[in-house]
Amino acid sequence: MSFIDSIKTCLIKKYFSFSGRASRSEFWFFYLFVLIGYIVCLTLMIAISFNLFWLMGLFILGMIIPGFAVTARRLHDVNKSGWFQLIPFPAGVLEAIFASSSESLEMLFLIIGIGLYFYLLFLYCVDGDKKNNRFGKNIYV
């Protein structure tokens, strides 16, 4: 999938679609688009006026739903539930809870959270299933 096709798919065709599968190219091109958009908004804000912070806010708000959706579809491509993108969340909450009371527990949950983020990064990078899976047909044919 090309860069433009990825943007069209994520922002027009499947903005709210959490079902189906997304290839690595669709996933990574979409996040490259988000990064470029963020840099453009930040540059405009710094170069023109900090009063343009609303522009970045609108951009980020507009990218939340398709970001979660394409991530869920990418996880479906590797035969994992879309809910897997939330697995680091409990470790982050526990880290915040223990931040003021126990430094060792805070550090433990920080390490666990980082490990879970690396696991997710691995899932985002591996090949999708070459066969049909429980989330849809093979998109590589």
Coordinates of N, CA, C and O in Angstrom, one line a residue:
M1 N 0.9 -1.2 0.0 CA 0.0 0.0 0.0 C 0.9 1.2 0.0 O 1.9 1.3 0.7
S2 N 0.5 2.2 -0.8 CA 1.3 3.4 -0.9 C 1.0 4.4 0.2 O 0.0 4.2 1.0
F3 N 1.8 5.4 0.4 CA 1.5 6.4 1.4 C 0.2 7.1 1.3 O -0.6 7.2 2.2
I4 N -0.2 7.5 0.1 CA -1.5 8.2 -0.2 C -2.6 7.2 0.0 O -3.6 7.6 0.6
D5 N -2.5 6.0 -0.4 CA -3.5 5.0 -0.2 C -3.8 4.7 1.3 O -4.9 4.5 1.7
S6 N -2.7 4.7 2.0 CA -2.8 4.5 3.5 C -3.6 5.6 4.1 O -4.5 5.4 5.0
I7 N -3.3 6.8 3.7 CA -4.0 8.0 4.3 C -5.5 8.0 3.9 O -6.3 8.2 4.8
K8 N -5.8 7.7 2.7 CA -7.1 7.6 2.2 C -7.9 6.5 3.0 O -9.0 6.7 3.4
T9 N -7.2 5.3 3.2 CA -7.9 4.2 3.9 C -8.2 4.6 5.3 O -9.3 4.4 5.8
C10 N -7.2 5.1 6.0 CA -7.3 5.4 7.4 C -8.2 6.6 7.7 O -8.9 6.6 8.7
L11 N -8.2 7.6 6.9 CA -9.0 8.8 7.2 C -10.3 8.9 6.5 O -11.2 9.7 6.9
I12 N -10.5 8.2 5.4 CA -11.8 8.2 4.7 C -12.5 6.9 4.7 O -13.7 6.9 5.2
K13 N -11.9 5.9 4.3 CA -12.6 4.6 4.1 C -12.9 3.9 5.5 O -13.9 3.3 5.7
K14 N -11.9 3.9 6.4 CA -12.0 3.2 7.6 C -11.7 4.0 8.9 O -11.0 3.5 9.8
Y15 N -12.2 5.2 8.9 CA -11.9 6.1 10.0 C -12.4 5.5 11.3 O -11.7 5.6 12.3
F16 N -13.6 4.9 11.3 CA -14.1 4.3 12.6 C -14.1 2.8 12.5 O -14.8 2.2 13.4
S17 N -13.4 2.2 11.6 CA -13.4 0.8 11.5 C -12.4 0.1 12.3 O -11.2 0.2 12.1
F18 N -12.8 -0.7 13.3 CA -11.9 -1.4 14.2 C -11.9 -2.9 13.8 O -11.3 -3.7 14.4
S19 N -12.6 -3.2 12.7 CA -12.6 -4.6 12.3 C -11.8 -4.8 11.0 O -11.5 -3.8 10.3
G20 N -11.4 -6.0 10.7 CA -10.6 -6.3 9.6 C -9.1 -6.3 9.9 O -8.7 -6.3 11.1
R21 N -8.3 -6.2 8.8 CA -6.9 -6.2 9.0 C -6.2 -5.1 8.3 O -6.7 -4.5 7.4
A22 N -5.0 -4.7 8.8 CA -4.2 -3.6 8.2 C -2.8 -4.1 8.0 O -2.2 -4.7 8.9
S23 N -2.3 -3.9 6.8 CA -0.9 -4.3 6.6 C 0.1 -3.4 7.3 O -0.3 -2.4 7.8
R24 N 1.3 -3.9 7.3 CA 2.4 -3.1 7.9 C 2.5 -1.7 7.2 O 2.7 -0.7 7.9
S25 N 2.4 -1.7 5.9 CA 2.6 -0.5 5.2 C 1.5 0.5 5.5 O 1.7 1.7 5.7
E26 N 0.2 0.0 5.6 CA -0.9 0.9 6.0 C -0.7 1.5 7.4 O -0.8 2.7 7.6
F27 N -0.3 0.7 8.3 CA 0.0 1.1 9.7 C 1.1 2.1 9.8 O 0.9 3.2 10.3
W28 N 2.3 1.8 9.2 CA 3.4 2.7 9.4 C 3.3 3.9 8.5 O 3.7 5.0 9.0
F29 N 2.7 3.9 7.3 CA 2.5 5.1 6.6 C 1.5 6.0 7.3 O 1.7 7.3 7.2
F30 N 0.5 5.5 7.9 CA -0.4 6.4 8.6 C 0.3 7.1 9.8 O 0.1 8.3 10.0
Y31 N 1.1 6.4 10.5 CA 1.8 7.0 11.6 C 2.9 8.0 11.1 O 3.2 8.9 11.8
L32 N 3.5 7.7 10.0 CA 4.4 8.7 9.3 C 3.6 10.0 9.0 O 4.1 11.1 9.3
F33 N 2.4 9.8 8.5 CA 1.6 11.0 8.2 C 1.3 11.8 9.5 O 1.3 13.0 9.5
V34 N 0.9 11.1 10.6 CA 0.7 11.7 11.8 C 1.9 12.5 12.3 O 1.8 13.6 12.8
L35 N 3.1 11.9 12.2 CA 4.3 12.5 12.6 C 4.6 13.8 11.8 O 4.9 14.8 12.3
I36 N 4.4 13.7 10.5 CA 4.6 14.8 9.6 C 3.6 15.9 10.0 O 4.0 17.1 10.0
G37 N 2.4 15.6 10.2 CA 1.4 16.5 10.5 C 1.7 17.2 11.9 O 1.5 18.4 12.0
Y38 N 2.2 16.5 12.8 CA 2.6 17.0 14.1 C 3.7 18.0 13.9 O 3.7 19.1 14.5
I39 N 4.7 17.6 13.1 CA 5.9 18.5 12.9 C 5.4 19.8 12.2 O 5.9 20.9 12.6
V40 N 4.5 19.7 11.2 CA 4.1 20.9 10.5 C 3.3 21.8 11.5 O 3.5 23.0 11.5
C41 N 2.4 21.2 12.3 CA 1.7 22.1 13.2 C 2.6 22.7 14.2 O 2.4 23.9 14.5
L42 N 3.6 22.0 14.7 CA 4.5 22.5 15.7 C 5.3 23.7 15.0 O 5.6 24.7 15.7
T43 N 5.8 23.4 13.8 CA 6.6 24.5 13.1 C 5.7 25.7 12.9 O 6.2 26.8 13.1
L44 N 4.5 25.6 12.5 CA 3.6 26.7 12.3 C 3.4 27.5 13.6 O 3.4 28.7 13.6
M45 N 3.3 26.7 14.6 CA 3.0 27.3 16.0 C 4.2 28.1 16.4 O 4.1 29.2 16.9
I46 N 5.4 27.6 16.2 CA 6.6 28.3 16.6 C 7.0 29.4 15.7 O 7.3 30.5 16.1
A47 N 6.8 29.2 14.3 CA 7.2 30.3 13.4 C 6.2 31.4 13.3 O 6.6 32.6 13.2
I48 N 4.9 31.1 13.4 CA 3.9 32.2 13.3 C 3.5 32.7 14.6 O 3.7 33.9 14.9
S49 N 2.9 31.9 15.4 CA 2.4 32.3 16.7 C 2.0 31.2 17.6 O 1.4 30.2 17.1
F50 N 2.2 31.3 18.9 CA 1.8 30.2 19.8 C 0.3 30.2 19.9 O -0.2 29.3 20.5
N51 N -0.4 31.2 19.4 CA -1.8 31.2 19.5 C -2.4 30.2 18.5 O -3.6 30.0 18.5
L52 N -1.6 29.6 17.7 CA -2.1 28.5 16.8 C -2.0 27.1 17.4 O -2.2 26.1 16.8
F53 N -1.9 27.1 18.8 CA -1.9 25.8 19.4 C -3.2 25.0 19.2 O -3.2 23.8 19.2
W54 N -4.3 25.7 18.9 CA -5.5 25.1 18.6 C -5.5 24.2 17.4 O -6.1 23.2 17.3
L55 N -4.6 24.6 16.4 CA -4.4 23.8 15.2 C -3.9 22.5 15.5 O -4.4 21.4 15.0
M56 N -2.8 22.4 16.4 CA -2.3 21.1 16.8 C -3.3 20.3 17.6 O -3.4 19.1 17.4
G57 N -4.0 21.0 18.4 CA -5.0 20.3 19.2 C -6.1 19.6 18.3 O -6.5 18.5 18.6
L58 N -6.5 20.4 17.3 CA -7.5 19.8 16.4 C -6.9 18.6 15.6 O -7.6 17.6 15.4
F59 N -5.7 18.8 15.2 CA -5.0 17.7 14.4 C -4.9 16.4 15.3 O -5.3 15.3 14.9
I60 N -4.5 16.6 16.5 CA -4.3 15.4 17.4 C -5.6 14.8 17.8 O -5.8 13.6 17.7
L61 N -6.7 15.6 18.0 CA -8.0 15.1 18.3 C -8.5 14.3 17.1 O -9.2 13.3 17.3
G62 N -8.3 14.8 15.9 CA -8.7 14.2 14.7 C -8.0 12.8 14.4 O -8.6 12.0 13.7
M63 N -6.9 12.7 14.9 CA -6.1 11.4 14.7 C -6.3 10.4 15.7 O -5.8 9.2 15.5
I64 N -6.9 10.6 16.8 CA -7.0 9.7 17.9 C -7.8 8.4 17.5 O -7.3 7.3 17.6
I65 N -9.0 8.6 16.9 CA -9.8 7.5 16.6 C -9.2 6.7 15.4 O -9.1 5.5 15.5
P66 N -8.8 7.3 14.3 CA -8.2 6.5 13.3 C -6.9 5.8 13.7 O -6.5 4.7 13.3
G67 N -6.2 6.5 14.7 CA -5.0 5.8 15.2 C -5.2 4.6 16.0 O -4.6 3.5 15.8
F68 N -6.3 4.6 16.9 CA -6.7 3.4 17.6 C -7.2 2.4 16.6 O -6.9 1.2 16.8
A69 N -8.0 2.8 15.6 CA -8.6 1.9 14.6 C -7.5 1.1 13.8 O -7.5 -0.1 13.7
V70 N -6.5 1.9 13.2 CA -5.5 1.2 12.4 C -4.6 0.3 13.3 O -4.2 -0.7 12.8
T71 N -4.4 0.7 14.5 CA -3.6 -0.1 15.4 C -4.4 -1.4 15.7 O -3.8 -2.5 15.7
A72 N -5.7 -1.3 15.9 CA -6.4 -2.5 16.2 C -6.4 -3.4 14.9 O -6.2 -4.7 15.1
R73 N -6.6 -2.8 13.8 CA -6.5 -3.6 12.5 C -5.2 -4.3 12.3 O -5.0 -5.4 11.8
R74 N -4.1 -3.5 12.7 CA -2.7 -4.1 12.5 C -2.6 -5.3 13.5 O -2.0 -6.3 13.1
L75 N -3.1 -5.2 14.7 CA -3.0 -6.3 15.6 C -3.8 -7.5 15.1 O -3.4 -8.6 15.3
H76 N -5.0 -7.2 14.5 CA -5.8 -8.3 13.9 C -5.0 -9.0 12.8 O -5.1 -10.2 12.7
D77 N -4.1 -8.3 12.1 CA -3.4 -8.9 11.0 C -2.4 -9.9 11.6 O -2.1 -10.9 10.8
V78 N -1.9 -9.8 12.8 CA -1.0 -10.7 13.4 C -1.8 -11.7 14.3 O -1.2 -12.3 15.2
N79 N -3.2 -11.7 14.1 CA -4.1 -12.6 14.9 C -4.1 -12.3 16.4 O -4.2 -13.2 17.2
K80 N -4.0 -11.1 16.7 CA -4.2 -10.6 18.1 C -5.4 -9.7 18.2 O -5.7 -9.0 17.3
S81 N -5.9 -9.6 19.4 CA -7.1 -8.7 19.6 C -6.6 -7.3 19.6 O -5.5 -7.0 19.9
G82 N -7.5 -6.4 19.1 CA -7.2 -5.0 19.1 C -7.0 -4.4 20.4 O -6.4 -3.4 20.6
W83 N -7.6 -5.1 21.4 CA -7.4 -4.6 22.8 C -6.0 -4.7 23.3 O -5.6 -4.2 24.3
F84 N -5.1 -5.5 22.6 CA -3.7 -5.6 23.0 C -3.0 -4.3 23.1 O -2.0 -4.1 23.8
Q85 N -3.5 -3.3 22.3 CA -2.8 -2.0 22.3 C -2.9 -1.3 23.7 O -2.2 -0.4 24.0
L86 N -3.8 -1.8 24.5 CA -3.9 -1.3 25.9 C -3.2 -2.0 27.0 O -3.3 -1.7 28.1
I87 N -2.4 -3.0 26.6 CA -1.8 -3.8 27.7 C -0.7 -3.1 28.5 O -0.6 -3.4 29.7
P88 N -0.1 -2.0 28.0 CA 0.8 -1.3 28.9 C 0.1 -0.4 29.9 O 0.7 0.1 30.9
F89 N -1.2 -0.1 29.7 CA -1.9 0.8 30.5 C -2.0 0.5 32.0 O -1.7 1.3 32.8
P90 N -2.3 -0.8 32.4 CA -2.3 -1.1 33.8 C -0.9 -0.9 34.5 O -0.9 -0.4 35.6
A91 N 0.2 -1.2 33.8 CA 1.5 -1.0 34.4 C 1.7 0.5 34.6 O 2.3 0.9 35.6
G92 N 1.3 1.4 33.7 CA 1.4 2.8 33.8 C 0.6 3.4 35.0 O 1.1 4.2 35.7
V93 N -0.6 2.8 35.2 CA -1.4 3.3 36.3 C -0.8 2.9 37.6 O -0.7 3.7 38.5
L94 N -0.3 1.6 37.7 CA 0.3 1.2 38.9 C 1.6 1.9 39.2 O 2.0 2.2 40.3
E95 N 2.4 2.3 38.1 CA 3.6 3.1 38.3 C 3.2 4.4 38.9 O 3.9 4.9 39.8
A96 N 2.2 5.0 38.4 CA 1.7 6.3 38.9 C 1.2 6.2 40.4 O 1.5 7.1 41.2
I97 N 0.6 5.1 40.7 CA 0.1 4.9 42.1 C 1.2 4.9 43.1 O 1.2 5.4 44.1
F98 N 2.3 4.1 42.7 CA 3.4 3.9 43.6 C 4.5 5.0 43.5 O 5.5 4.8 44.1
A99 N 4.3 6.0 42.7 CA 5.3 7.0 42.4 C 5.7 7.7 43.7 O 6.9 8.0 43.9
S100 N 4.8 8.0 44.6 CA 5.1 8.7 45.8 C 5.4 7.9 47.0 O 6.0 8.3 48.0
S101 N 5.0 6.6 46.9 CA 5.2 5.8 48.1 C 6.3 4.8 48.1 O 7.0 4.6 49.1
S102 N 6.5 4.2 47.0 CA 7.5 3.1 46.9 C 8.3 3.2 45.6 O 7.8 2.9 44.5
E103 N 9.5 3.7 45.7 CA 10.4 3.8 44.5 C 10.7 2.5 43.8 O 10.7 2.5 42.6
S104 N 10.8 1.4 44.6 CA 11.2 0.2 44.0 C 10.0 -0.4 43.2 O 10.2 -0.9 42.1
L105 N 8.7 -0.3 43.7 CA 7.6 -0.7 42.9 C 7.3 0.2 41.7 O 6.9 -0.3 40.7
E106 N 7.6 1.5 41.9 CA 7.4 2.4 40.7 C 8.4 1.9 39.6 O 8.0 1.9 38.4
M107 N 9.6 1.6 40.0 CA 10.6 1.2 39.0 C 10.2 -0.1 38.4 O 10.4 -0.3 37.1
L108 N 9.7 -1.0 39.2 CA 9.3 -2.3 38.7 C 8.2 -2.2 37.6 O 8.3 -2.8 36.5
F109 N 7.2 -1.4 37.9 CA 6.1 -1.2 36.9 C 6.5 -0.4 35.7 O 6.0 -0.6 34.6
L110 N 7.5 0.5 35.9 CA 8.1 1.2 34.7 C 8.8 0.2 33.8 O 8.5 0.3 32.6
I111 N 9.5 -0.7 34.3 CA 10.2 -1.7 33.5 C 9.2 -2.6 32.8 O 9.4 -2.9 31.7
I112 N 8.2 -3.0 33.6 CA 7.2 -3.9 33.0 C 6.5 -3.2 31.8 O 6.3 -3.7 30.7
G113 N 6.1 -1.9 32.0 CA 5.5 -1.1 31.0 C 6.4 -0.9 29.8 O 5.9 -1.1 28.6
I114 N 7.6 -0.7 29.9 CA 8.5 -0.5 28.8 C 8.6 -1.9 28.1 O 8.6 -1.9 26.8
G115 N 8.7 -3.0 28.8 CA 8.7 -4.3 28.2 C 7.5 -4.6 27.3 O 7.6 -5.1 26.2
L116 N 6.3 -4.2 27.8 CA 5.1 -4.3 27.1 C 5.1 -3.5 25.8 O 4.6 -3.9 24.8
Y117 N 5.6 -2.3 25.9 CA 5.7 -1.4 24.7 C 6.6 -2.0 23.7 O 6.3 -2.0 22.5
F118 N 7.7 -2.7 24.1 CA 8.6 -3.3 23.1 C 7.9 -4.5 22.5 O 8.0 -4.8 21.3
Y119 N 7.1 -5.2 23.3 CA 6.3 -6.4 22.8 C 5.3 -5.9 21.7 O 5.2 -6.5 20.6
L120 N 4.6 -4.8 22.0 CA 3.7 -4.2 21.0 C 4.5 -3.7 19.7 O 4.0 -4.0 18.6
L121 N 5.6 -3.1 19.9 CA 6.4 -2.7 18.7 C 6.8 -3.9 17.9 O 6.8 -3.9 16.7
F122 N 7.1 -5.0 18.6 CA 7.4 -6.3 17.8 C 6.2 -6.7 17.0 O 6.3 -7.1 15.9
L123 N 5.0 -6.7 17.7 CA 3.8 -7.1 17.0 C 3.5 -6.2 15.8 O 3.0 -6.7 14.7
Y124 N 3.8 -4.9 15.9 CA 3.5 -4.0 14.8 C 4.5 -4.3 13.6 O 4.2 -3.9 12.5
C125 N 5.6 -4.8 13.9 CA 6.7 -5.0 12.9 C 6.7 -6.4 12.2 O 7.2 -6.5 11.1
V126 N 6.1 -7.4 12.8 CA 6.1 -8.7 12.2 C 5.2 -8.9 11.1 O 4.2 -8.1 10.9
D127 N 5.4 -9.9 10.2 CA 4.5 -10.2 9.1 C 3.2 -10.5 9.6 O 3.1 -11.2 10.6
G128 N 2.1 -10.2 8.9 CA 0.8 -10.6 9.2 C 0.6 -12.0 8.8 O 1.4 -12.6 8.1
D129 N -0.5 -12.6 9.3 CA -0.8 -14.0 8.9 C -1.0 -14.1 7.4 O -1.7 -13.3 6.8
K130 N -0.4 -15.1 6.8 CA -0.5 -15.3 5.3 C -1.8 -15.9 4.9 O -2.2 -16.0 3.8
K131 N -2.4 -16.5 5.9 CA -3.7 -17.2 5.7 C -4.8 -16.4 6.3 O -4.6 -15.4 7.0
N132 N -6.0 -16.7 6.0 CA -7.2 -16.1 6.7 C -7.1 -16.4 8.2 O -6.7 -17.4 8.6
N133 N -7.5 -15.4 9.0 CA -7.6 -15.7 10.4 C -8.9 -15.2 10.9 O -9.8 -14.9 10.1
R134 N -9.1 -15.3 12.2 CA -10.4 -15.0 12.8 C -10.9 -13.5 12.6 O -12.0 -13.2 12.8
F135 N -10.0 -12.7 12.1 CA -10.3 -11.3 11.9 C -10.6 -10.9 10.5 O -10.9 -9.8 10.2
G136 N -10.4 -11.8 9.6 CA -10.7 -11.5 8.2 C -9.8 -12.3 7.2 O -9.0 -13.2 7.6
K137 N -10.0 -12.0 5.9 CA -9.3 -12.7 4.9 C -7.9 -12.2 4.8 O -7.6 -11.1 5.2
N138 N -7.1 -13.0 4.1 CA -5.7 -12.6 3.9 C -5.7 -11.4 3.0 O -6.3 -11.4 1.9
I139 N -4.9 -10.3 3.4 CA -4.9 -9.1 2.6 C -3.7 -9.1 1.7 O -3.4 -8.1 1.0
Y140 N -2.9 -10.1 1.7 CA -1.6 -10.1 0.9 C -1.8 -10.8 -0.4 O -0.8 -10.9 -1.2
V141 N -2.9 -11.2 -0.8 CA -3.1 -11.9 -2.1 C -3.3 -10.9 -3.2 O -3.8 -9.9 -3.1

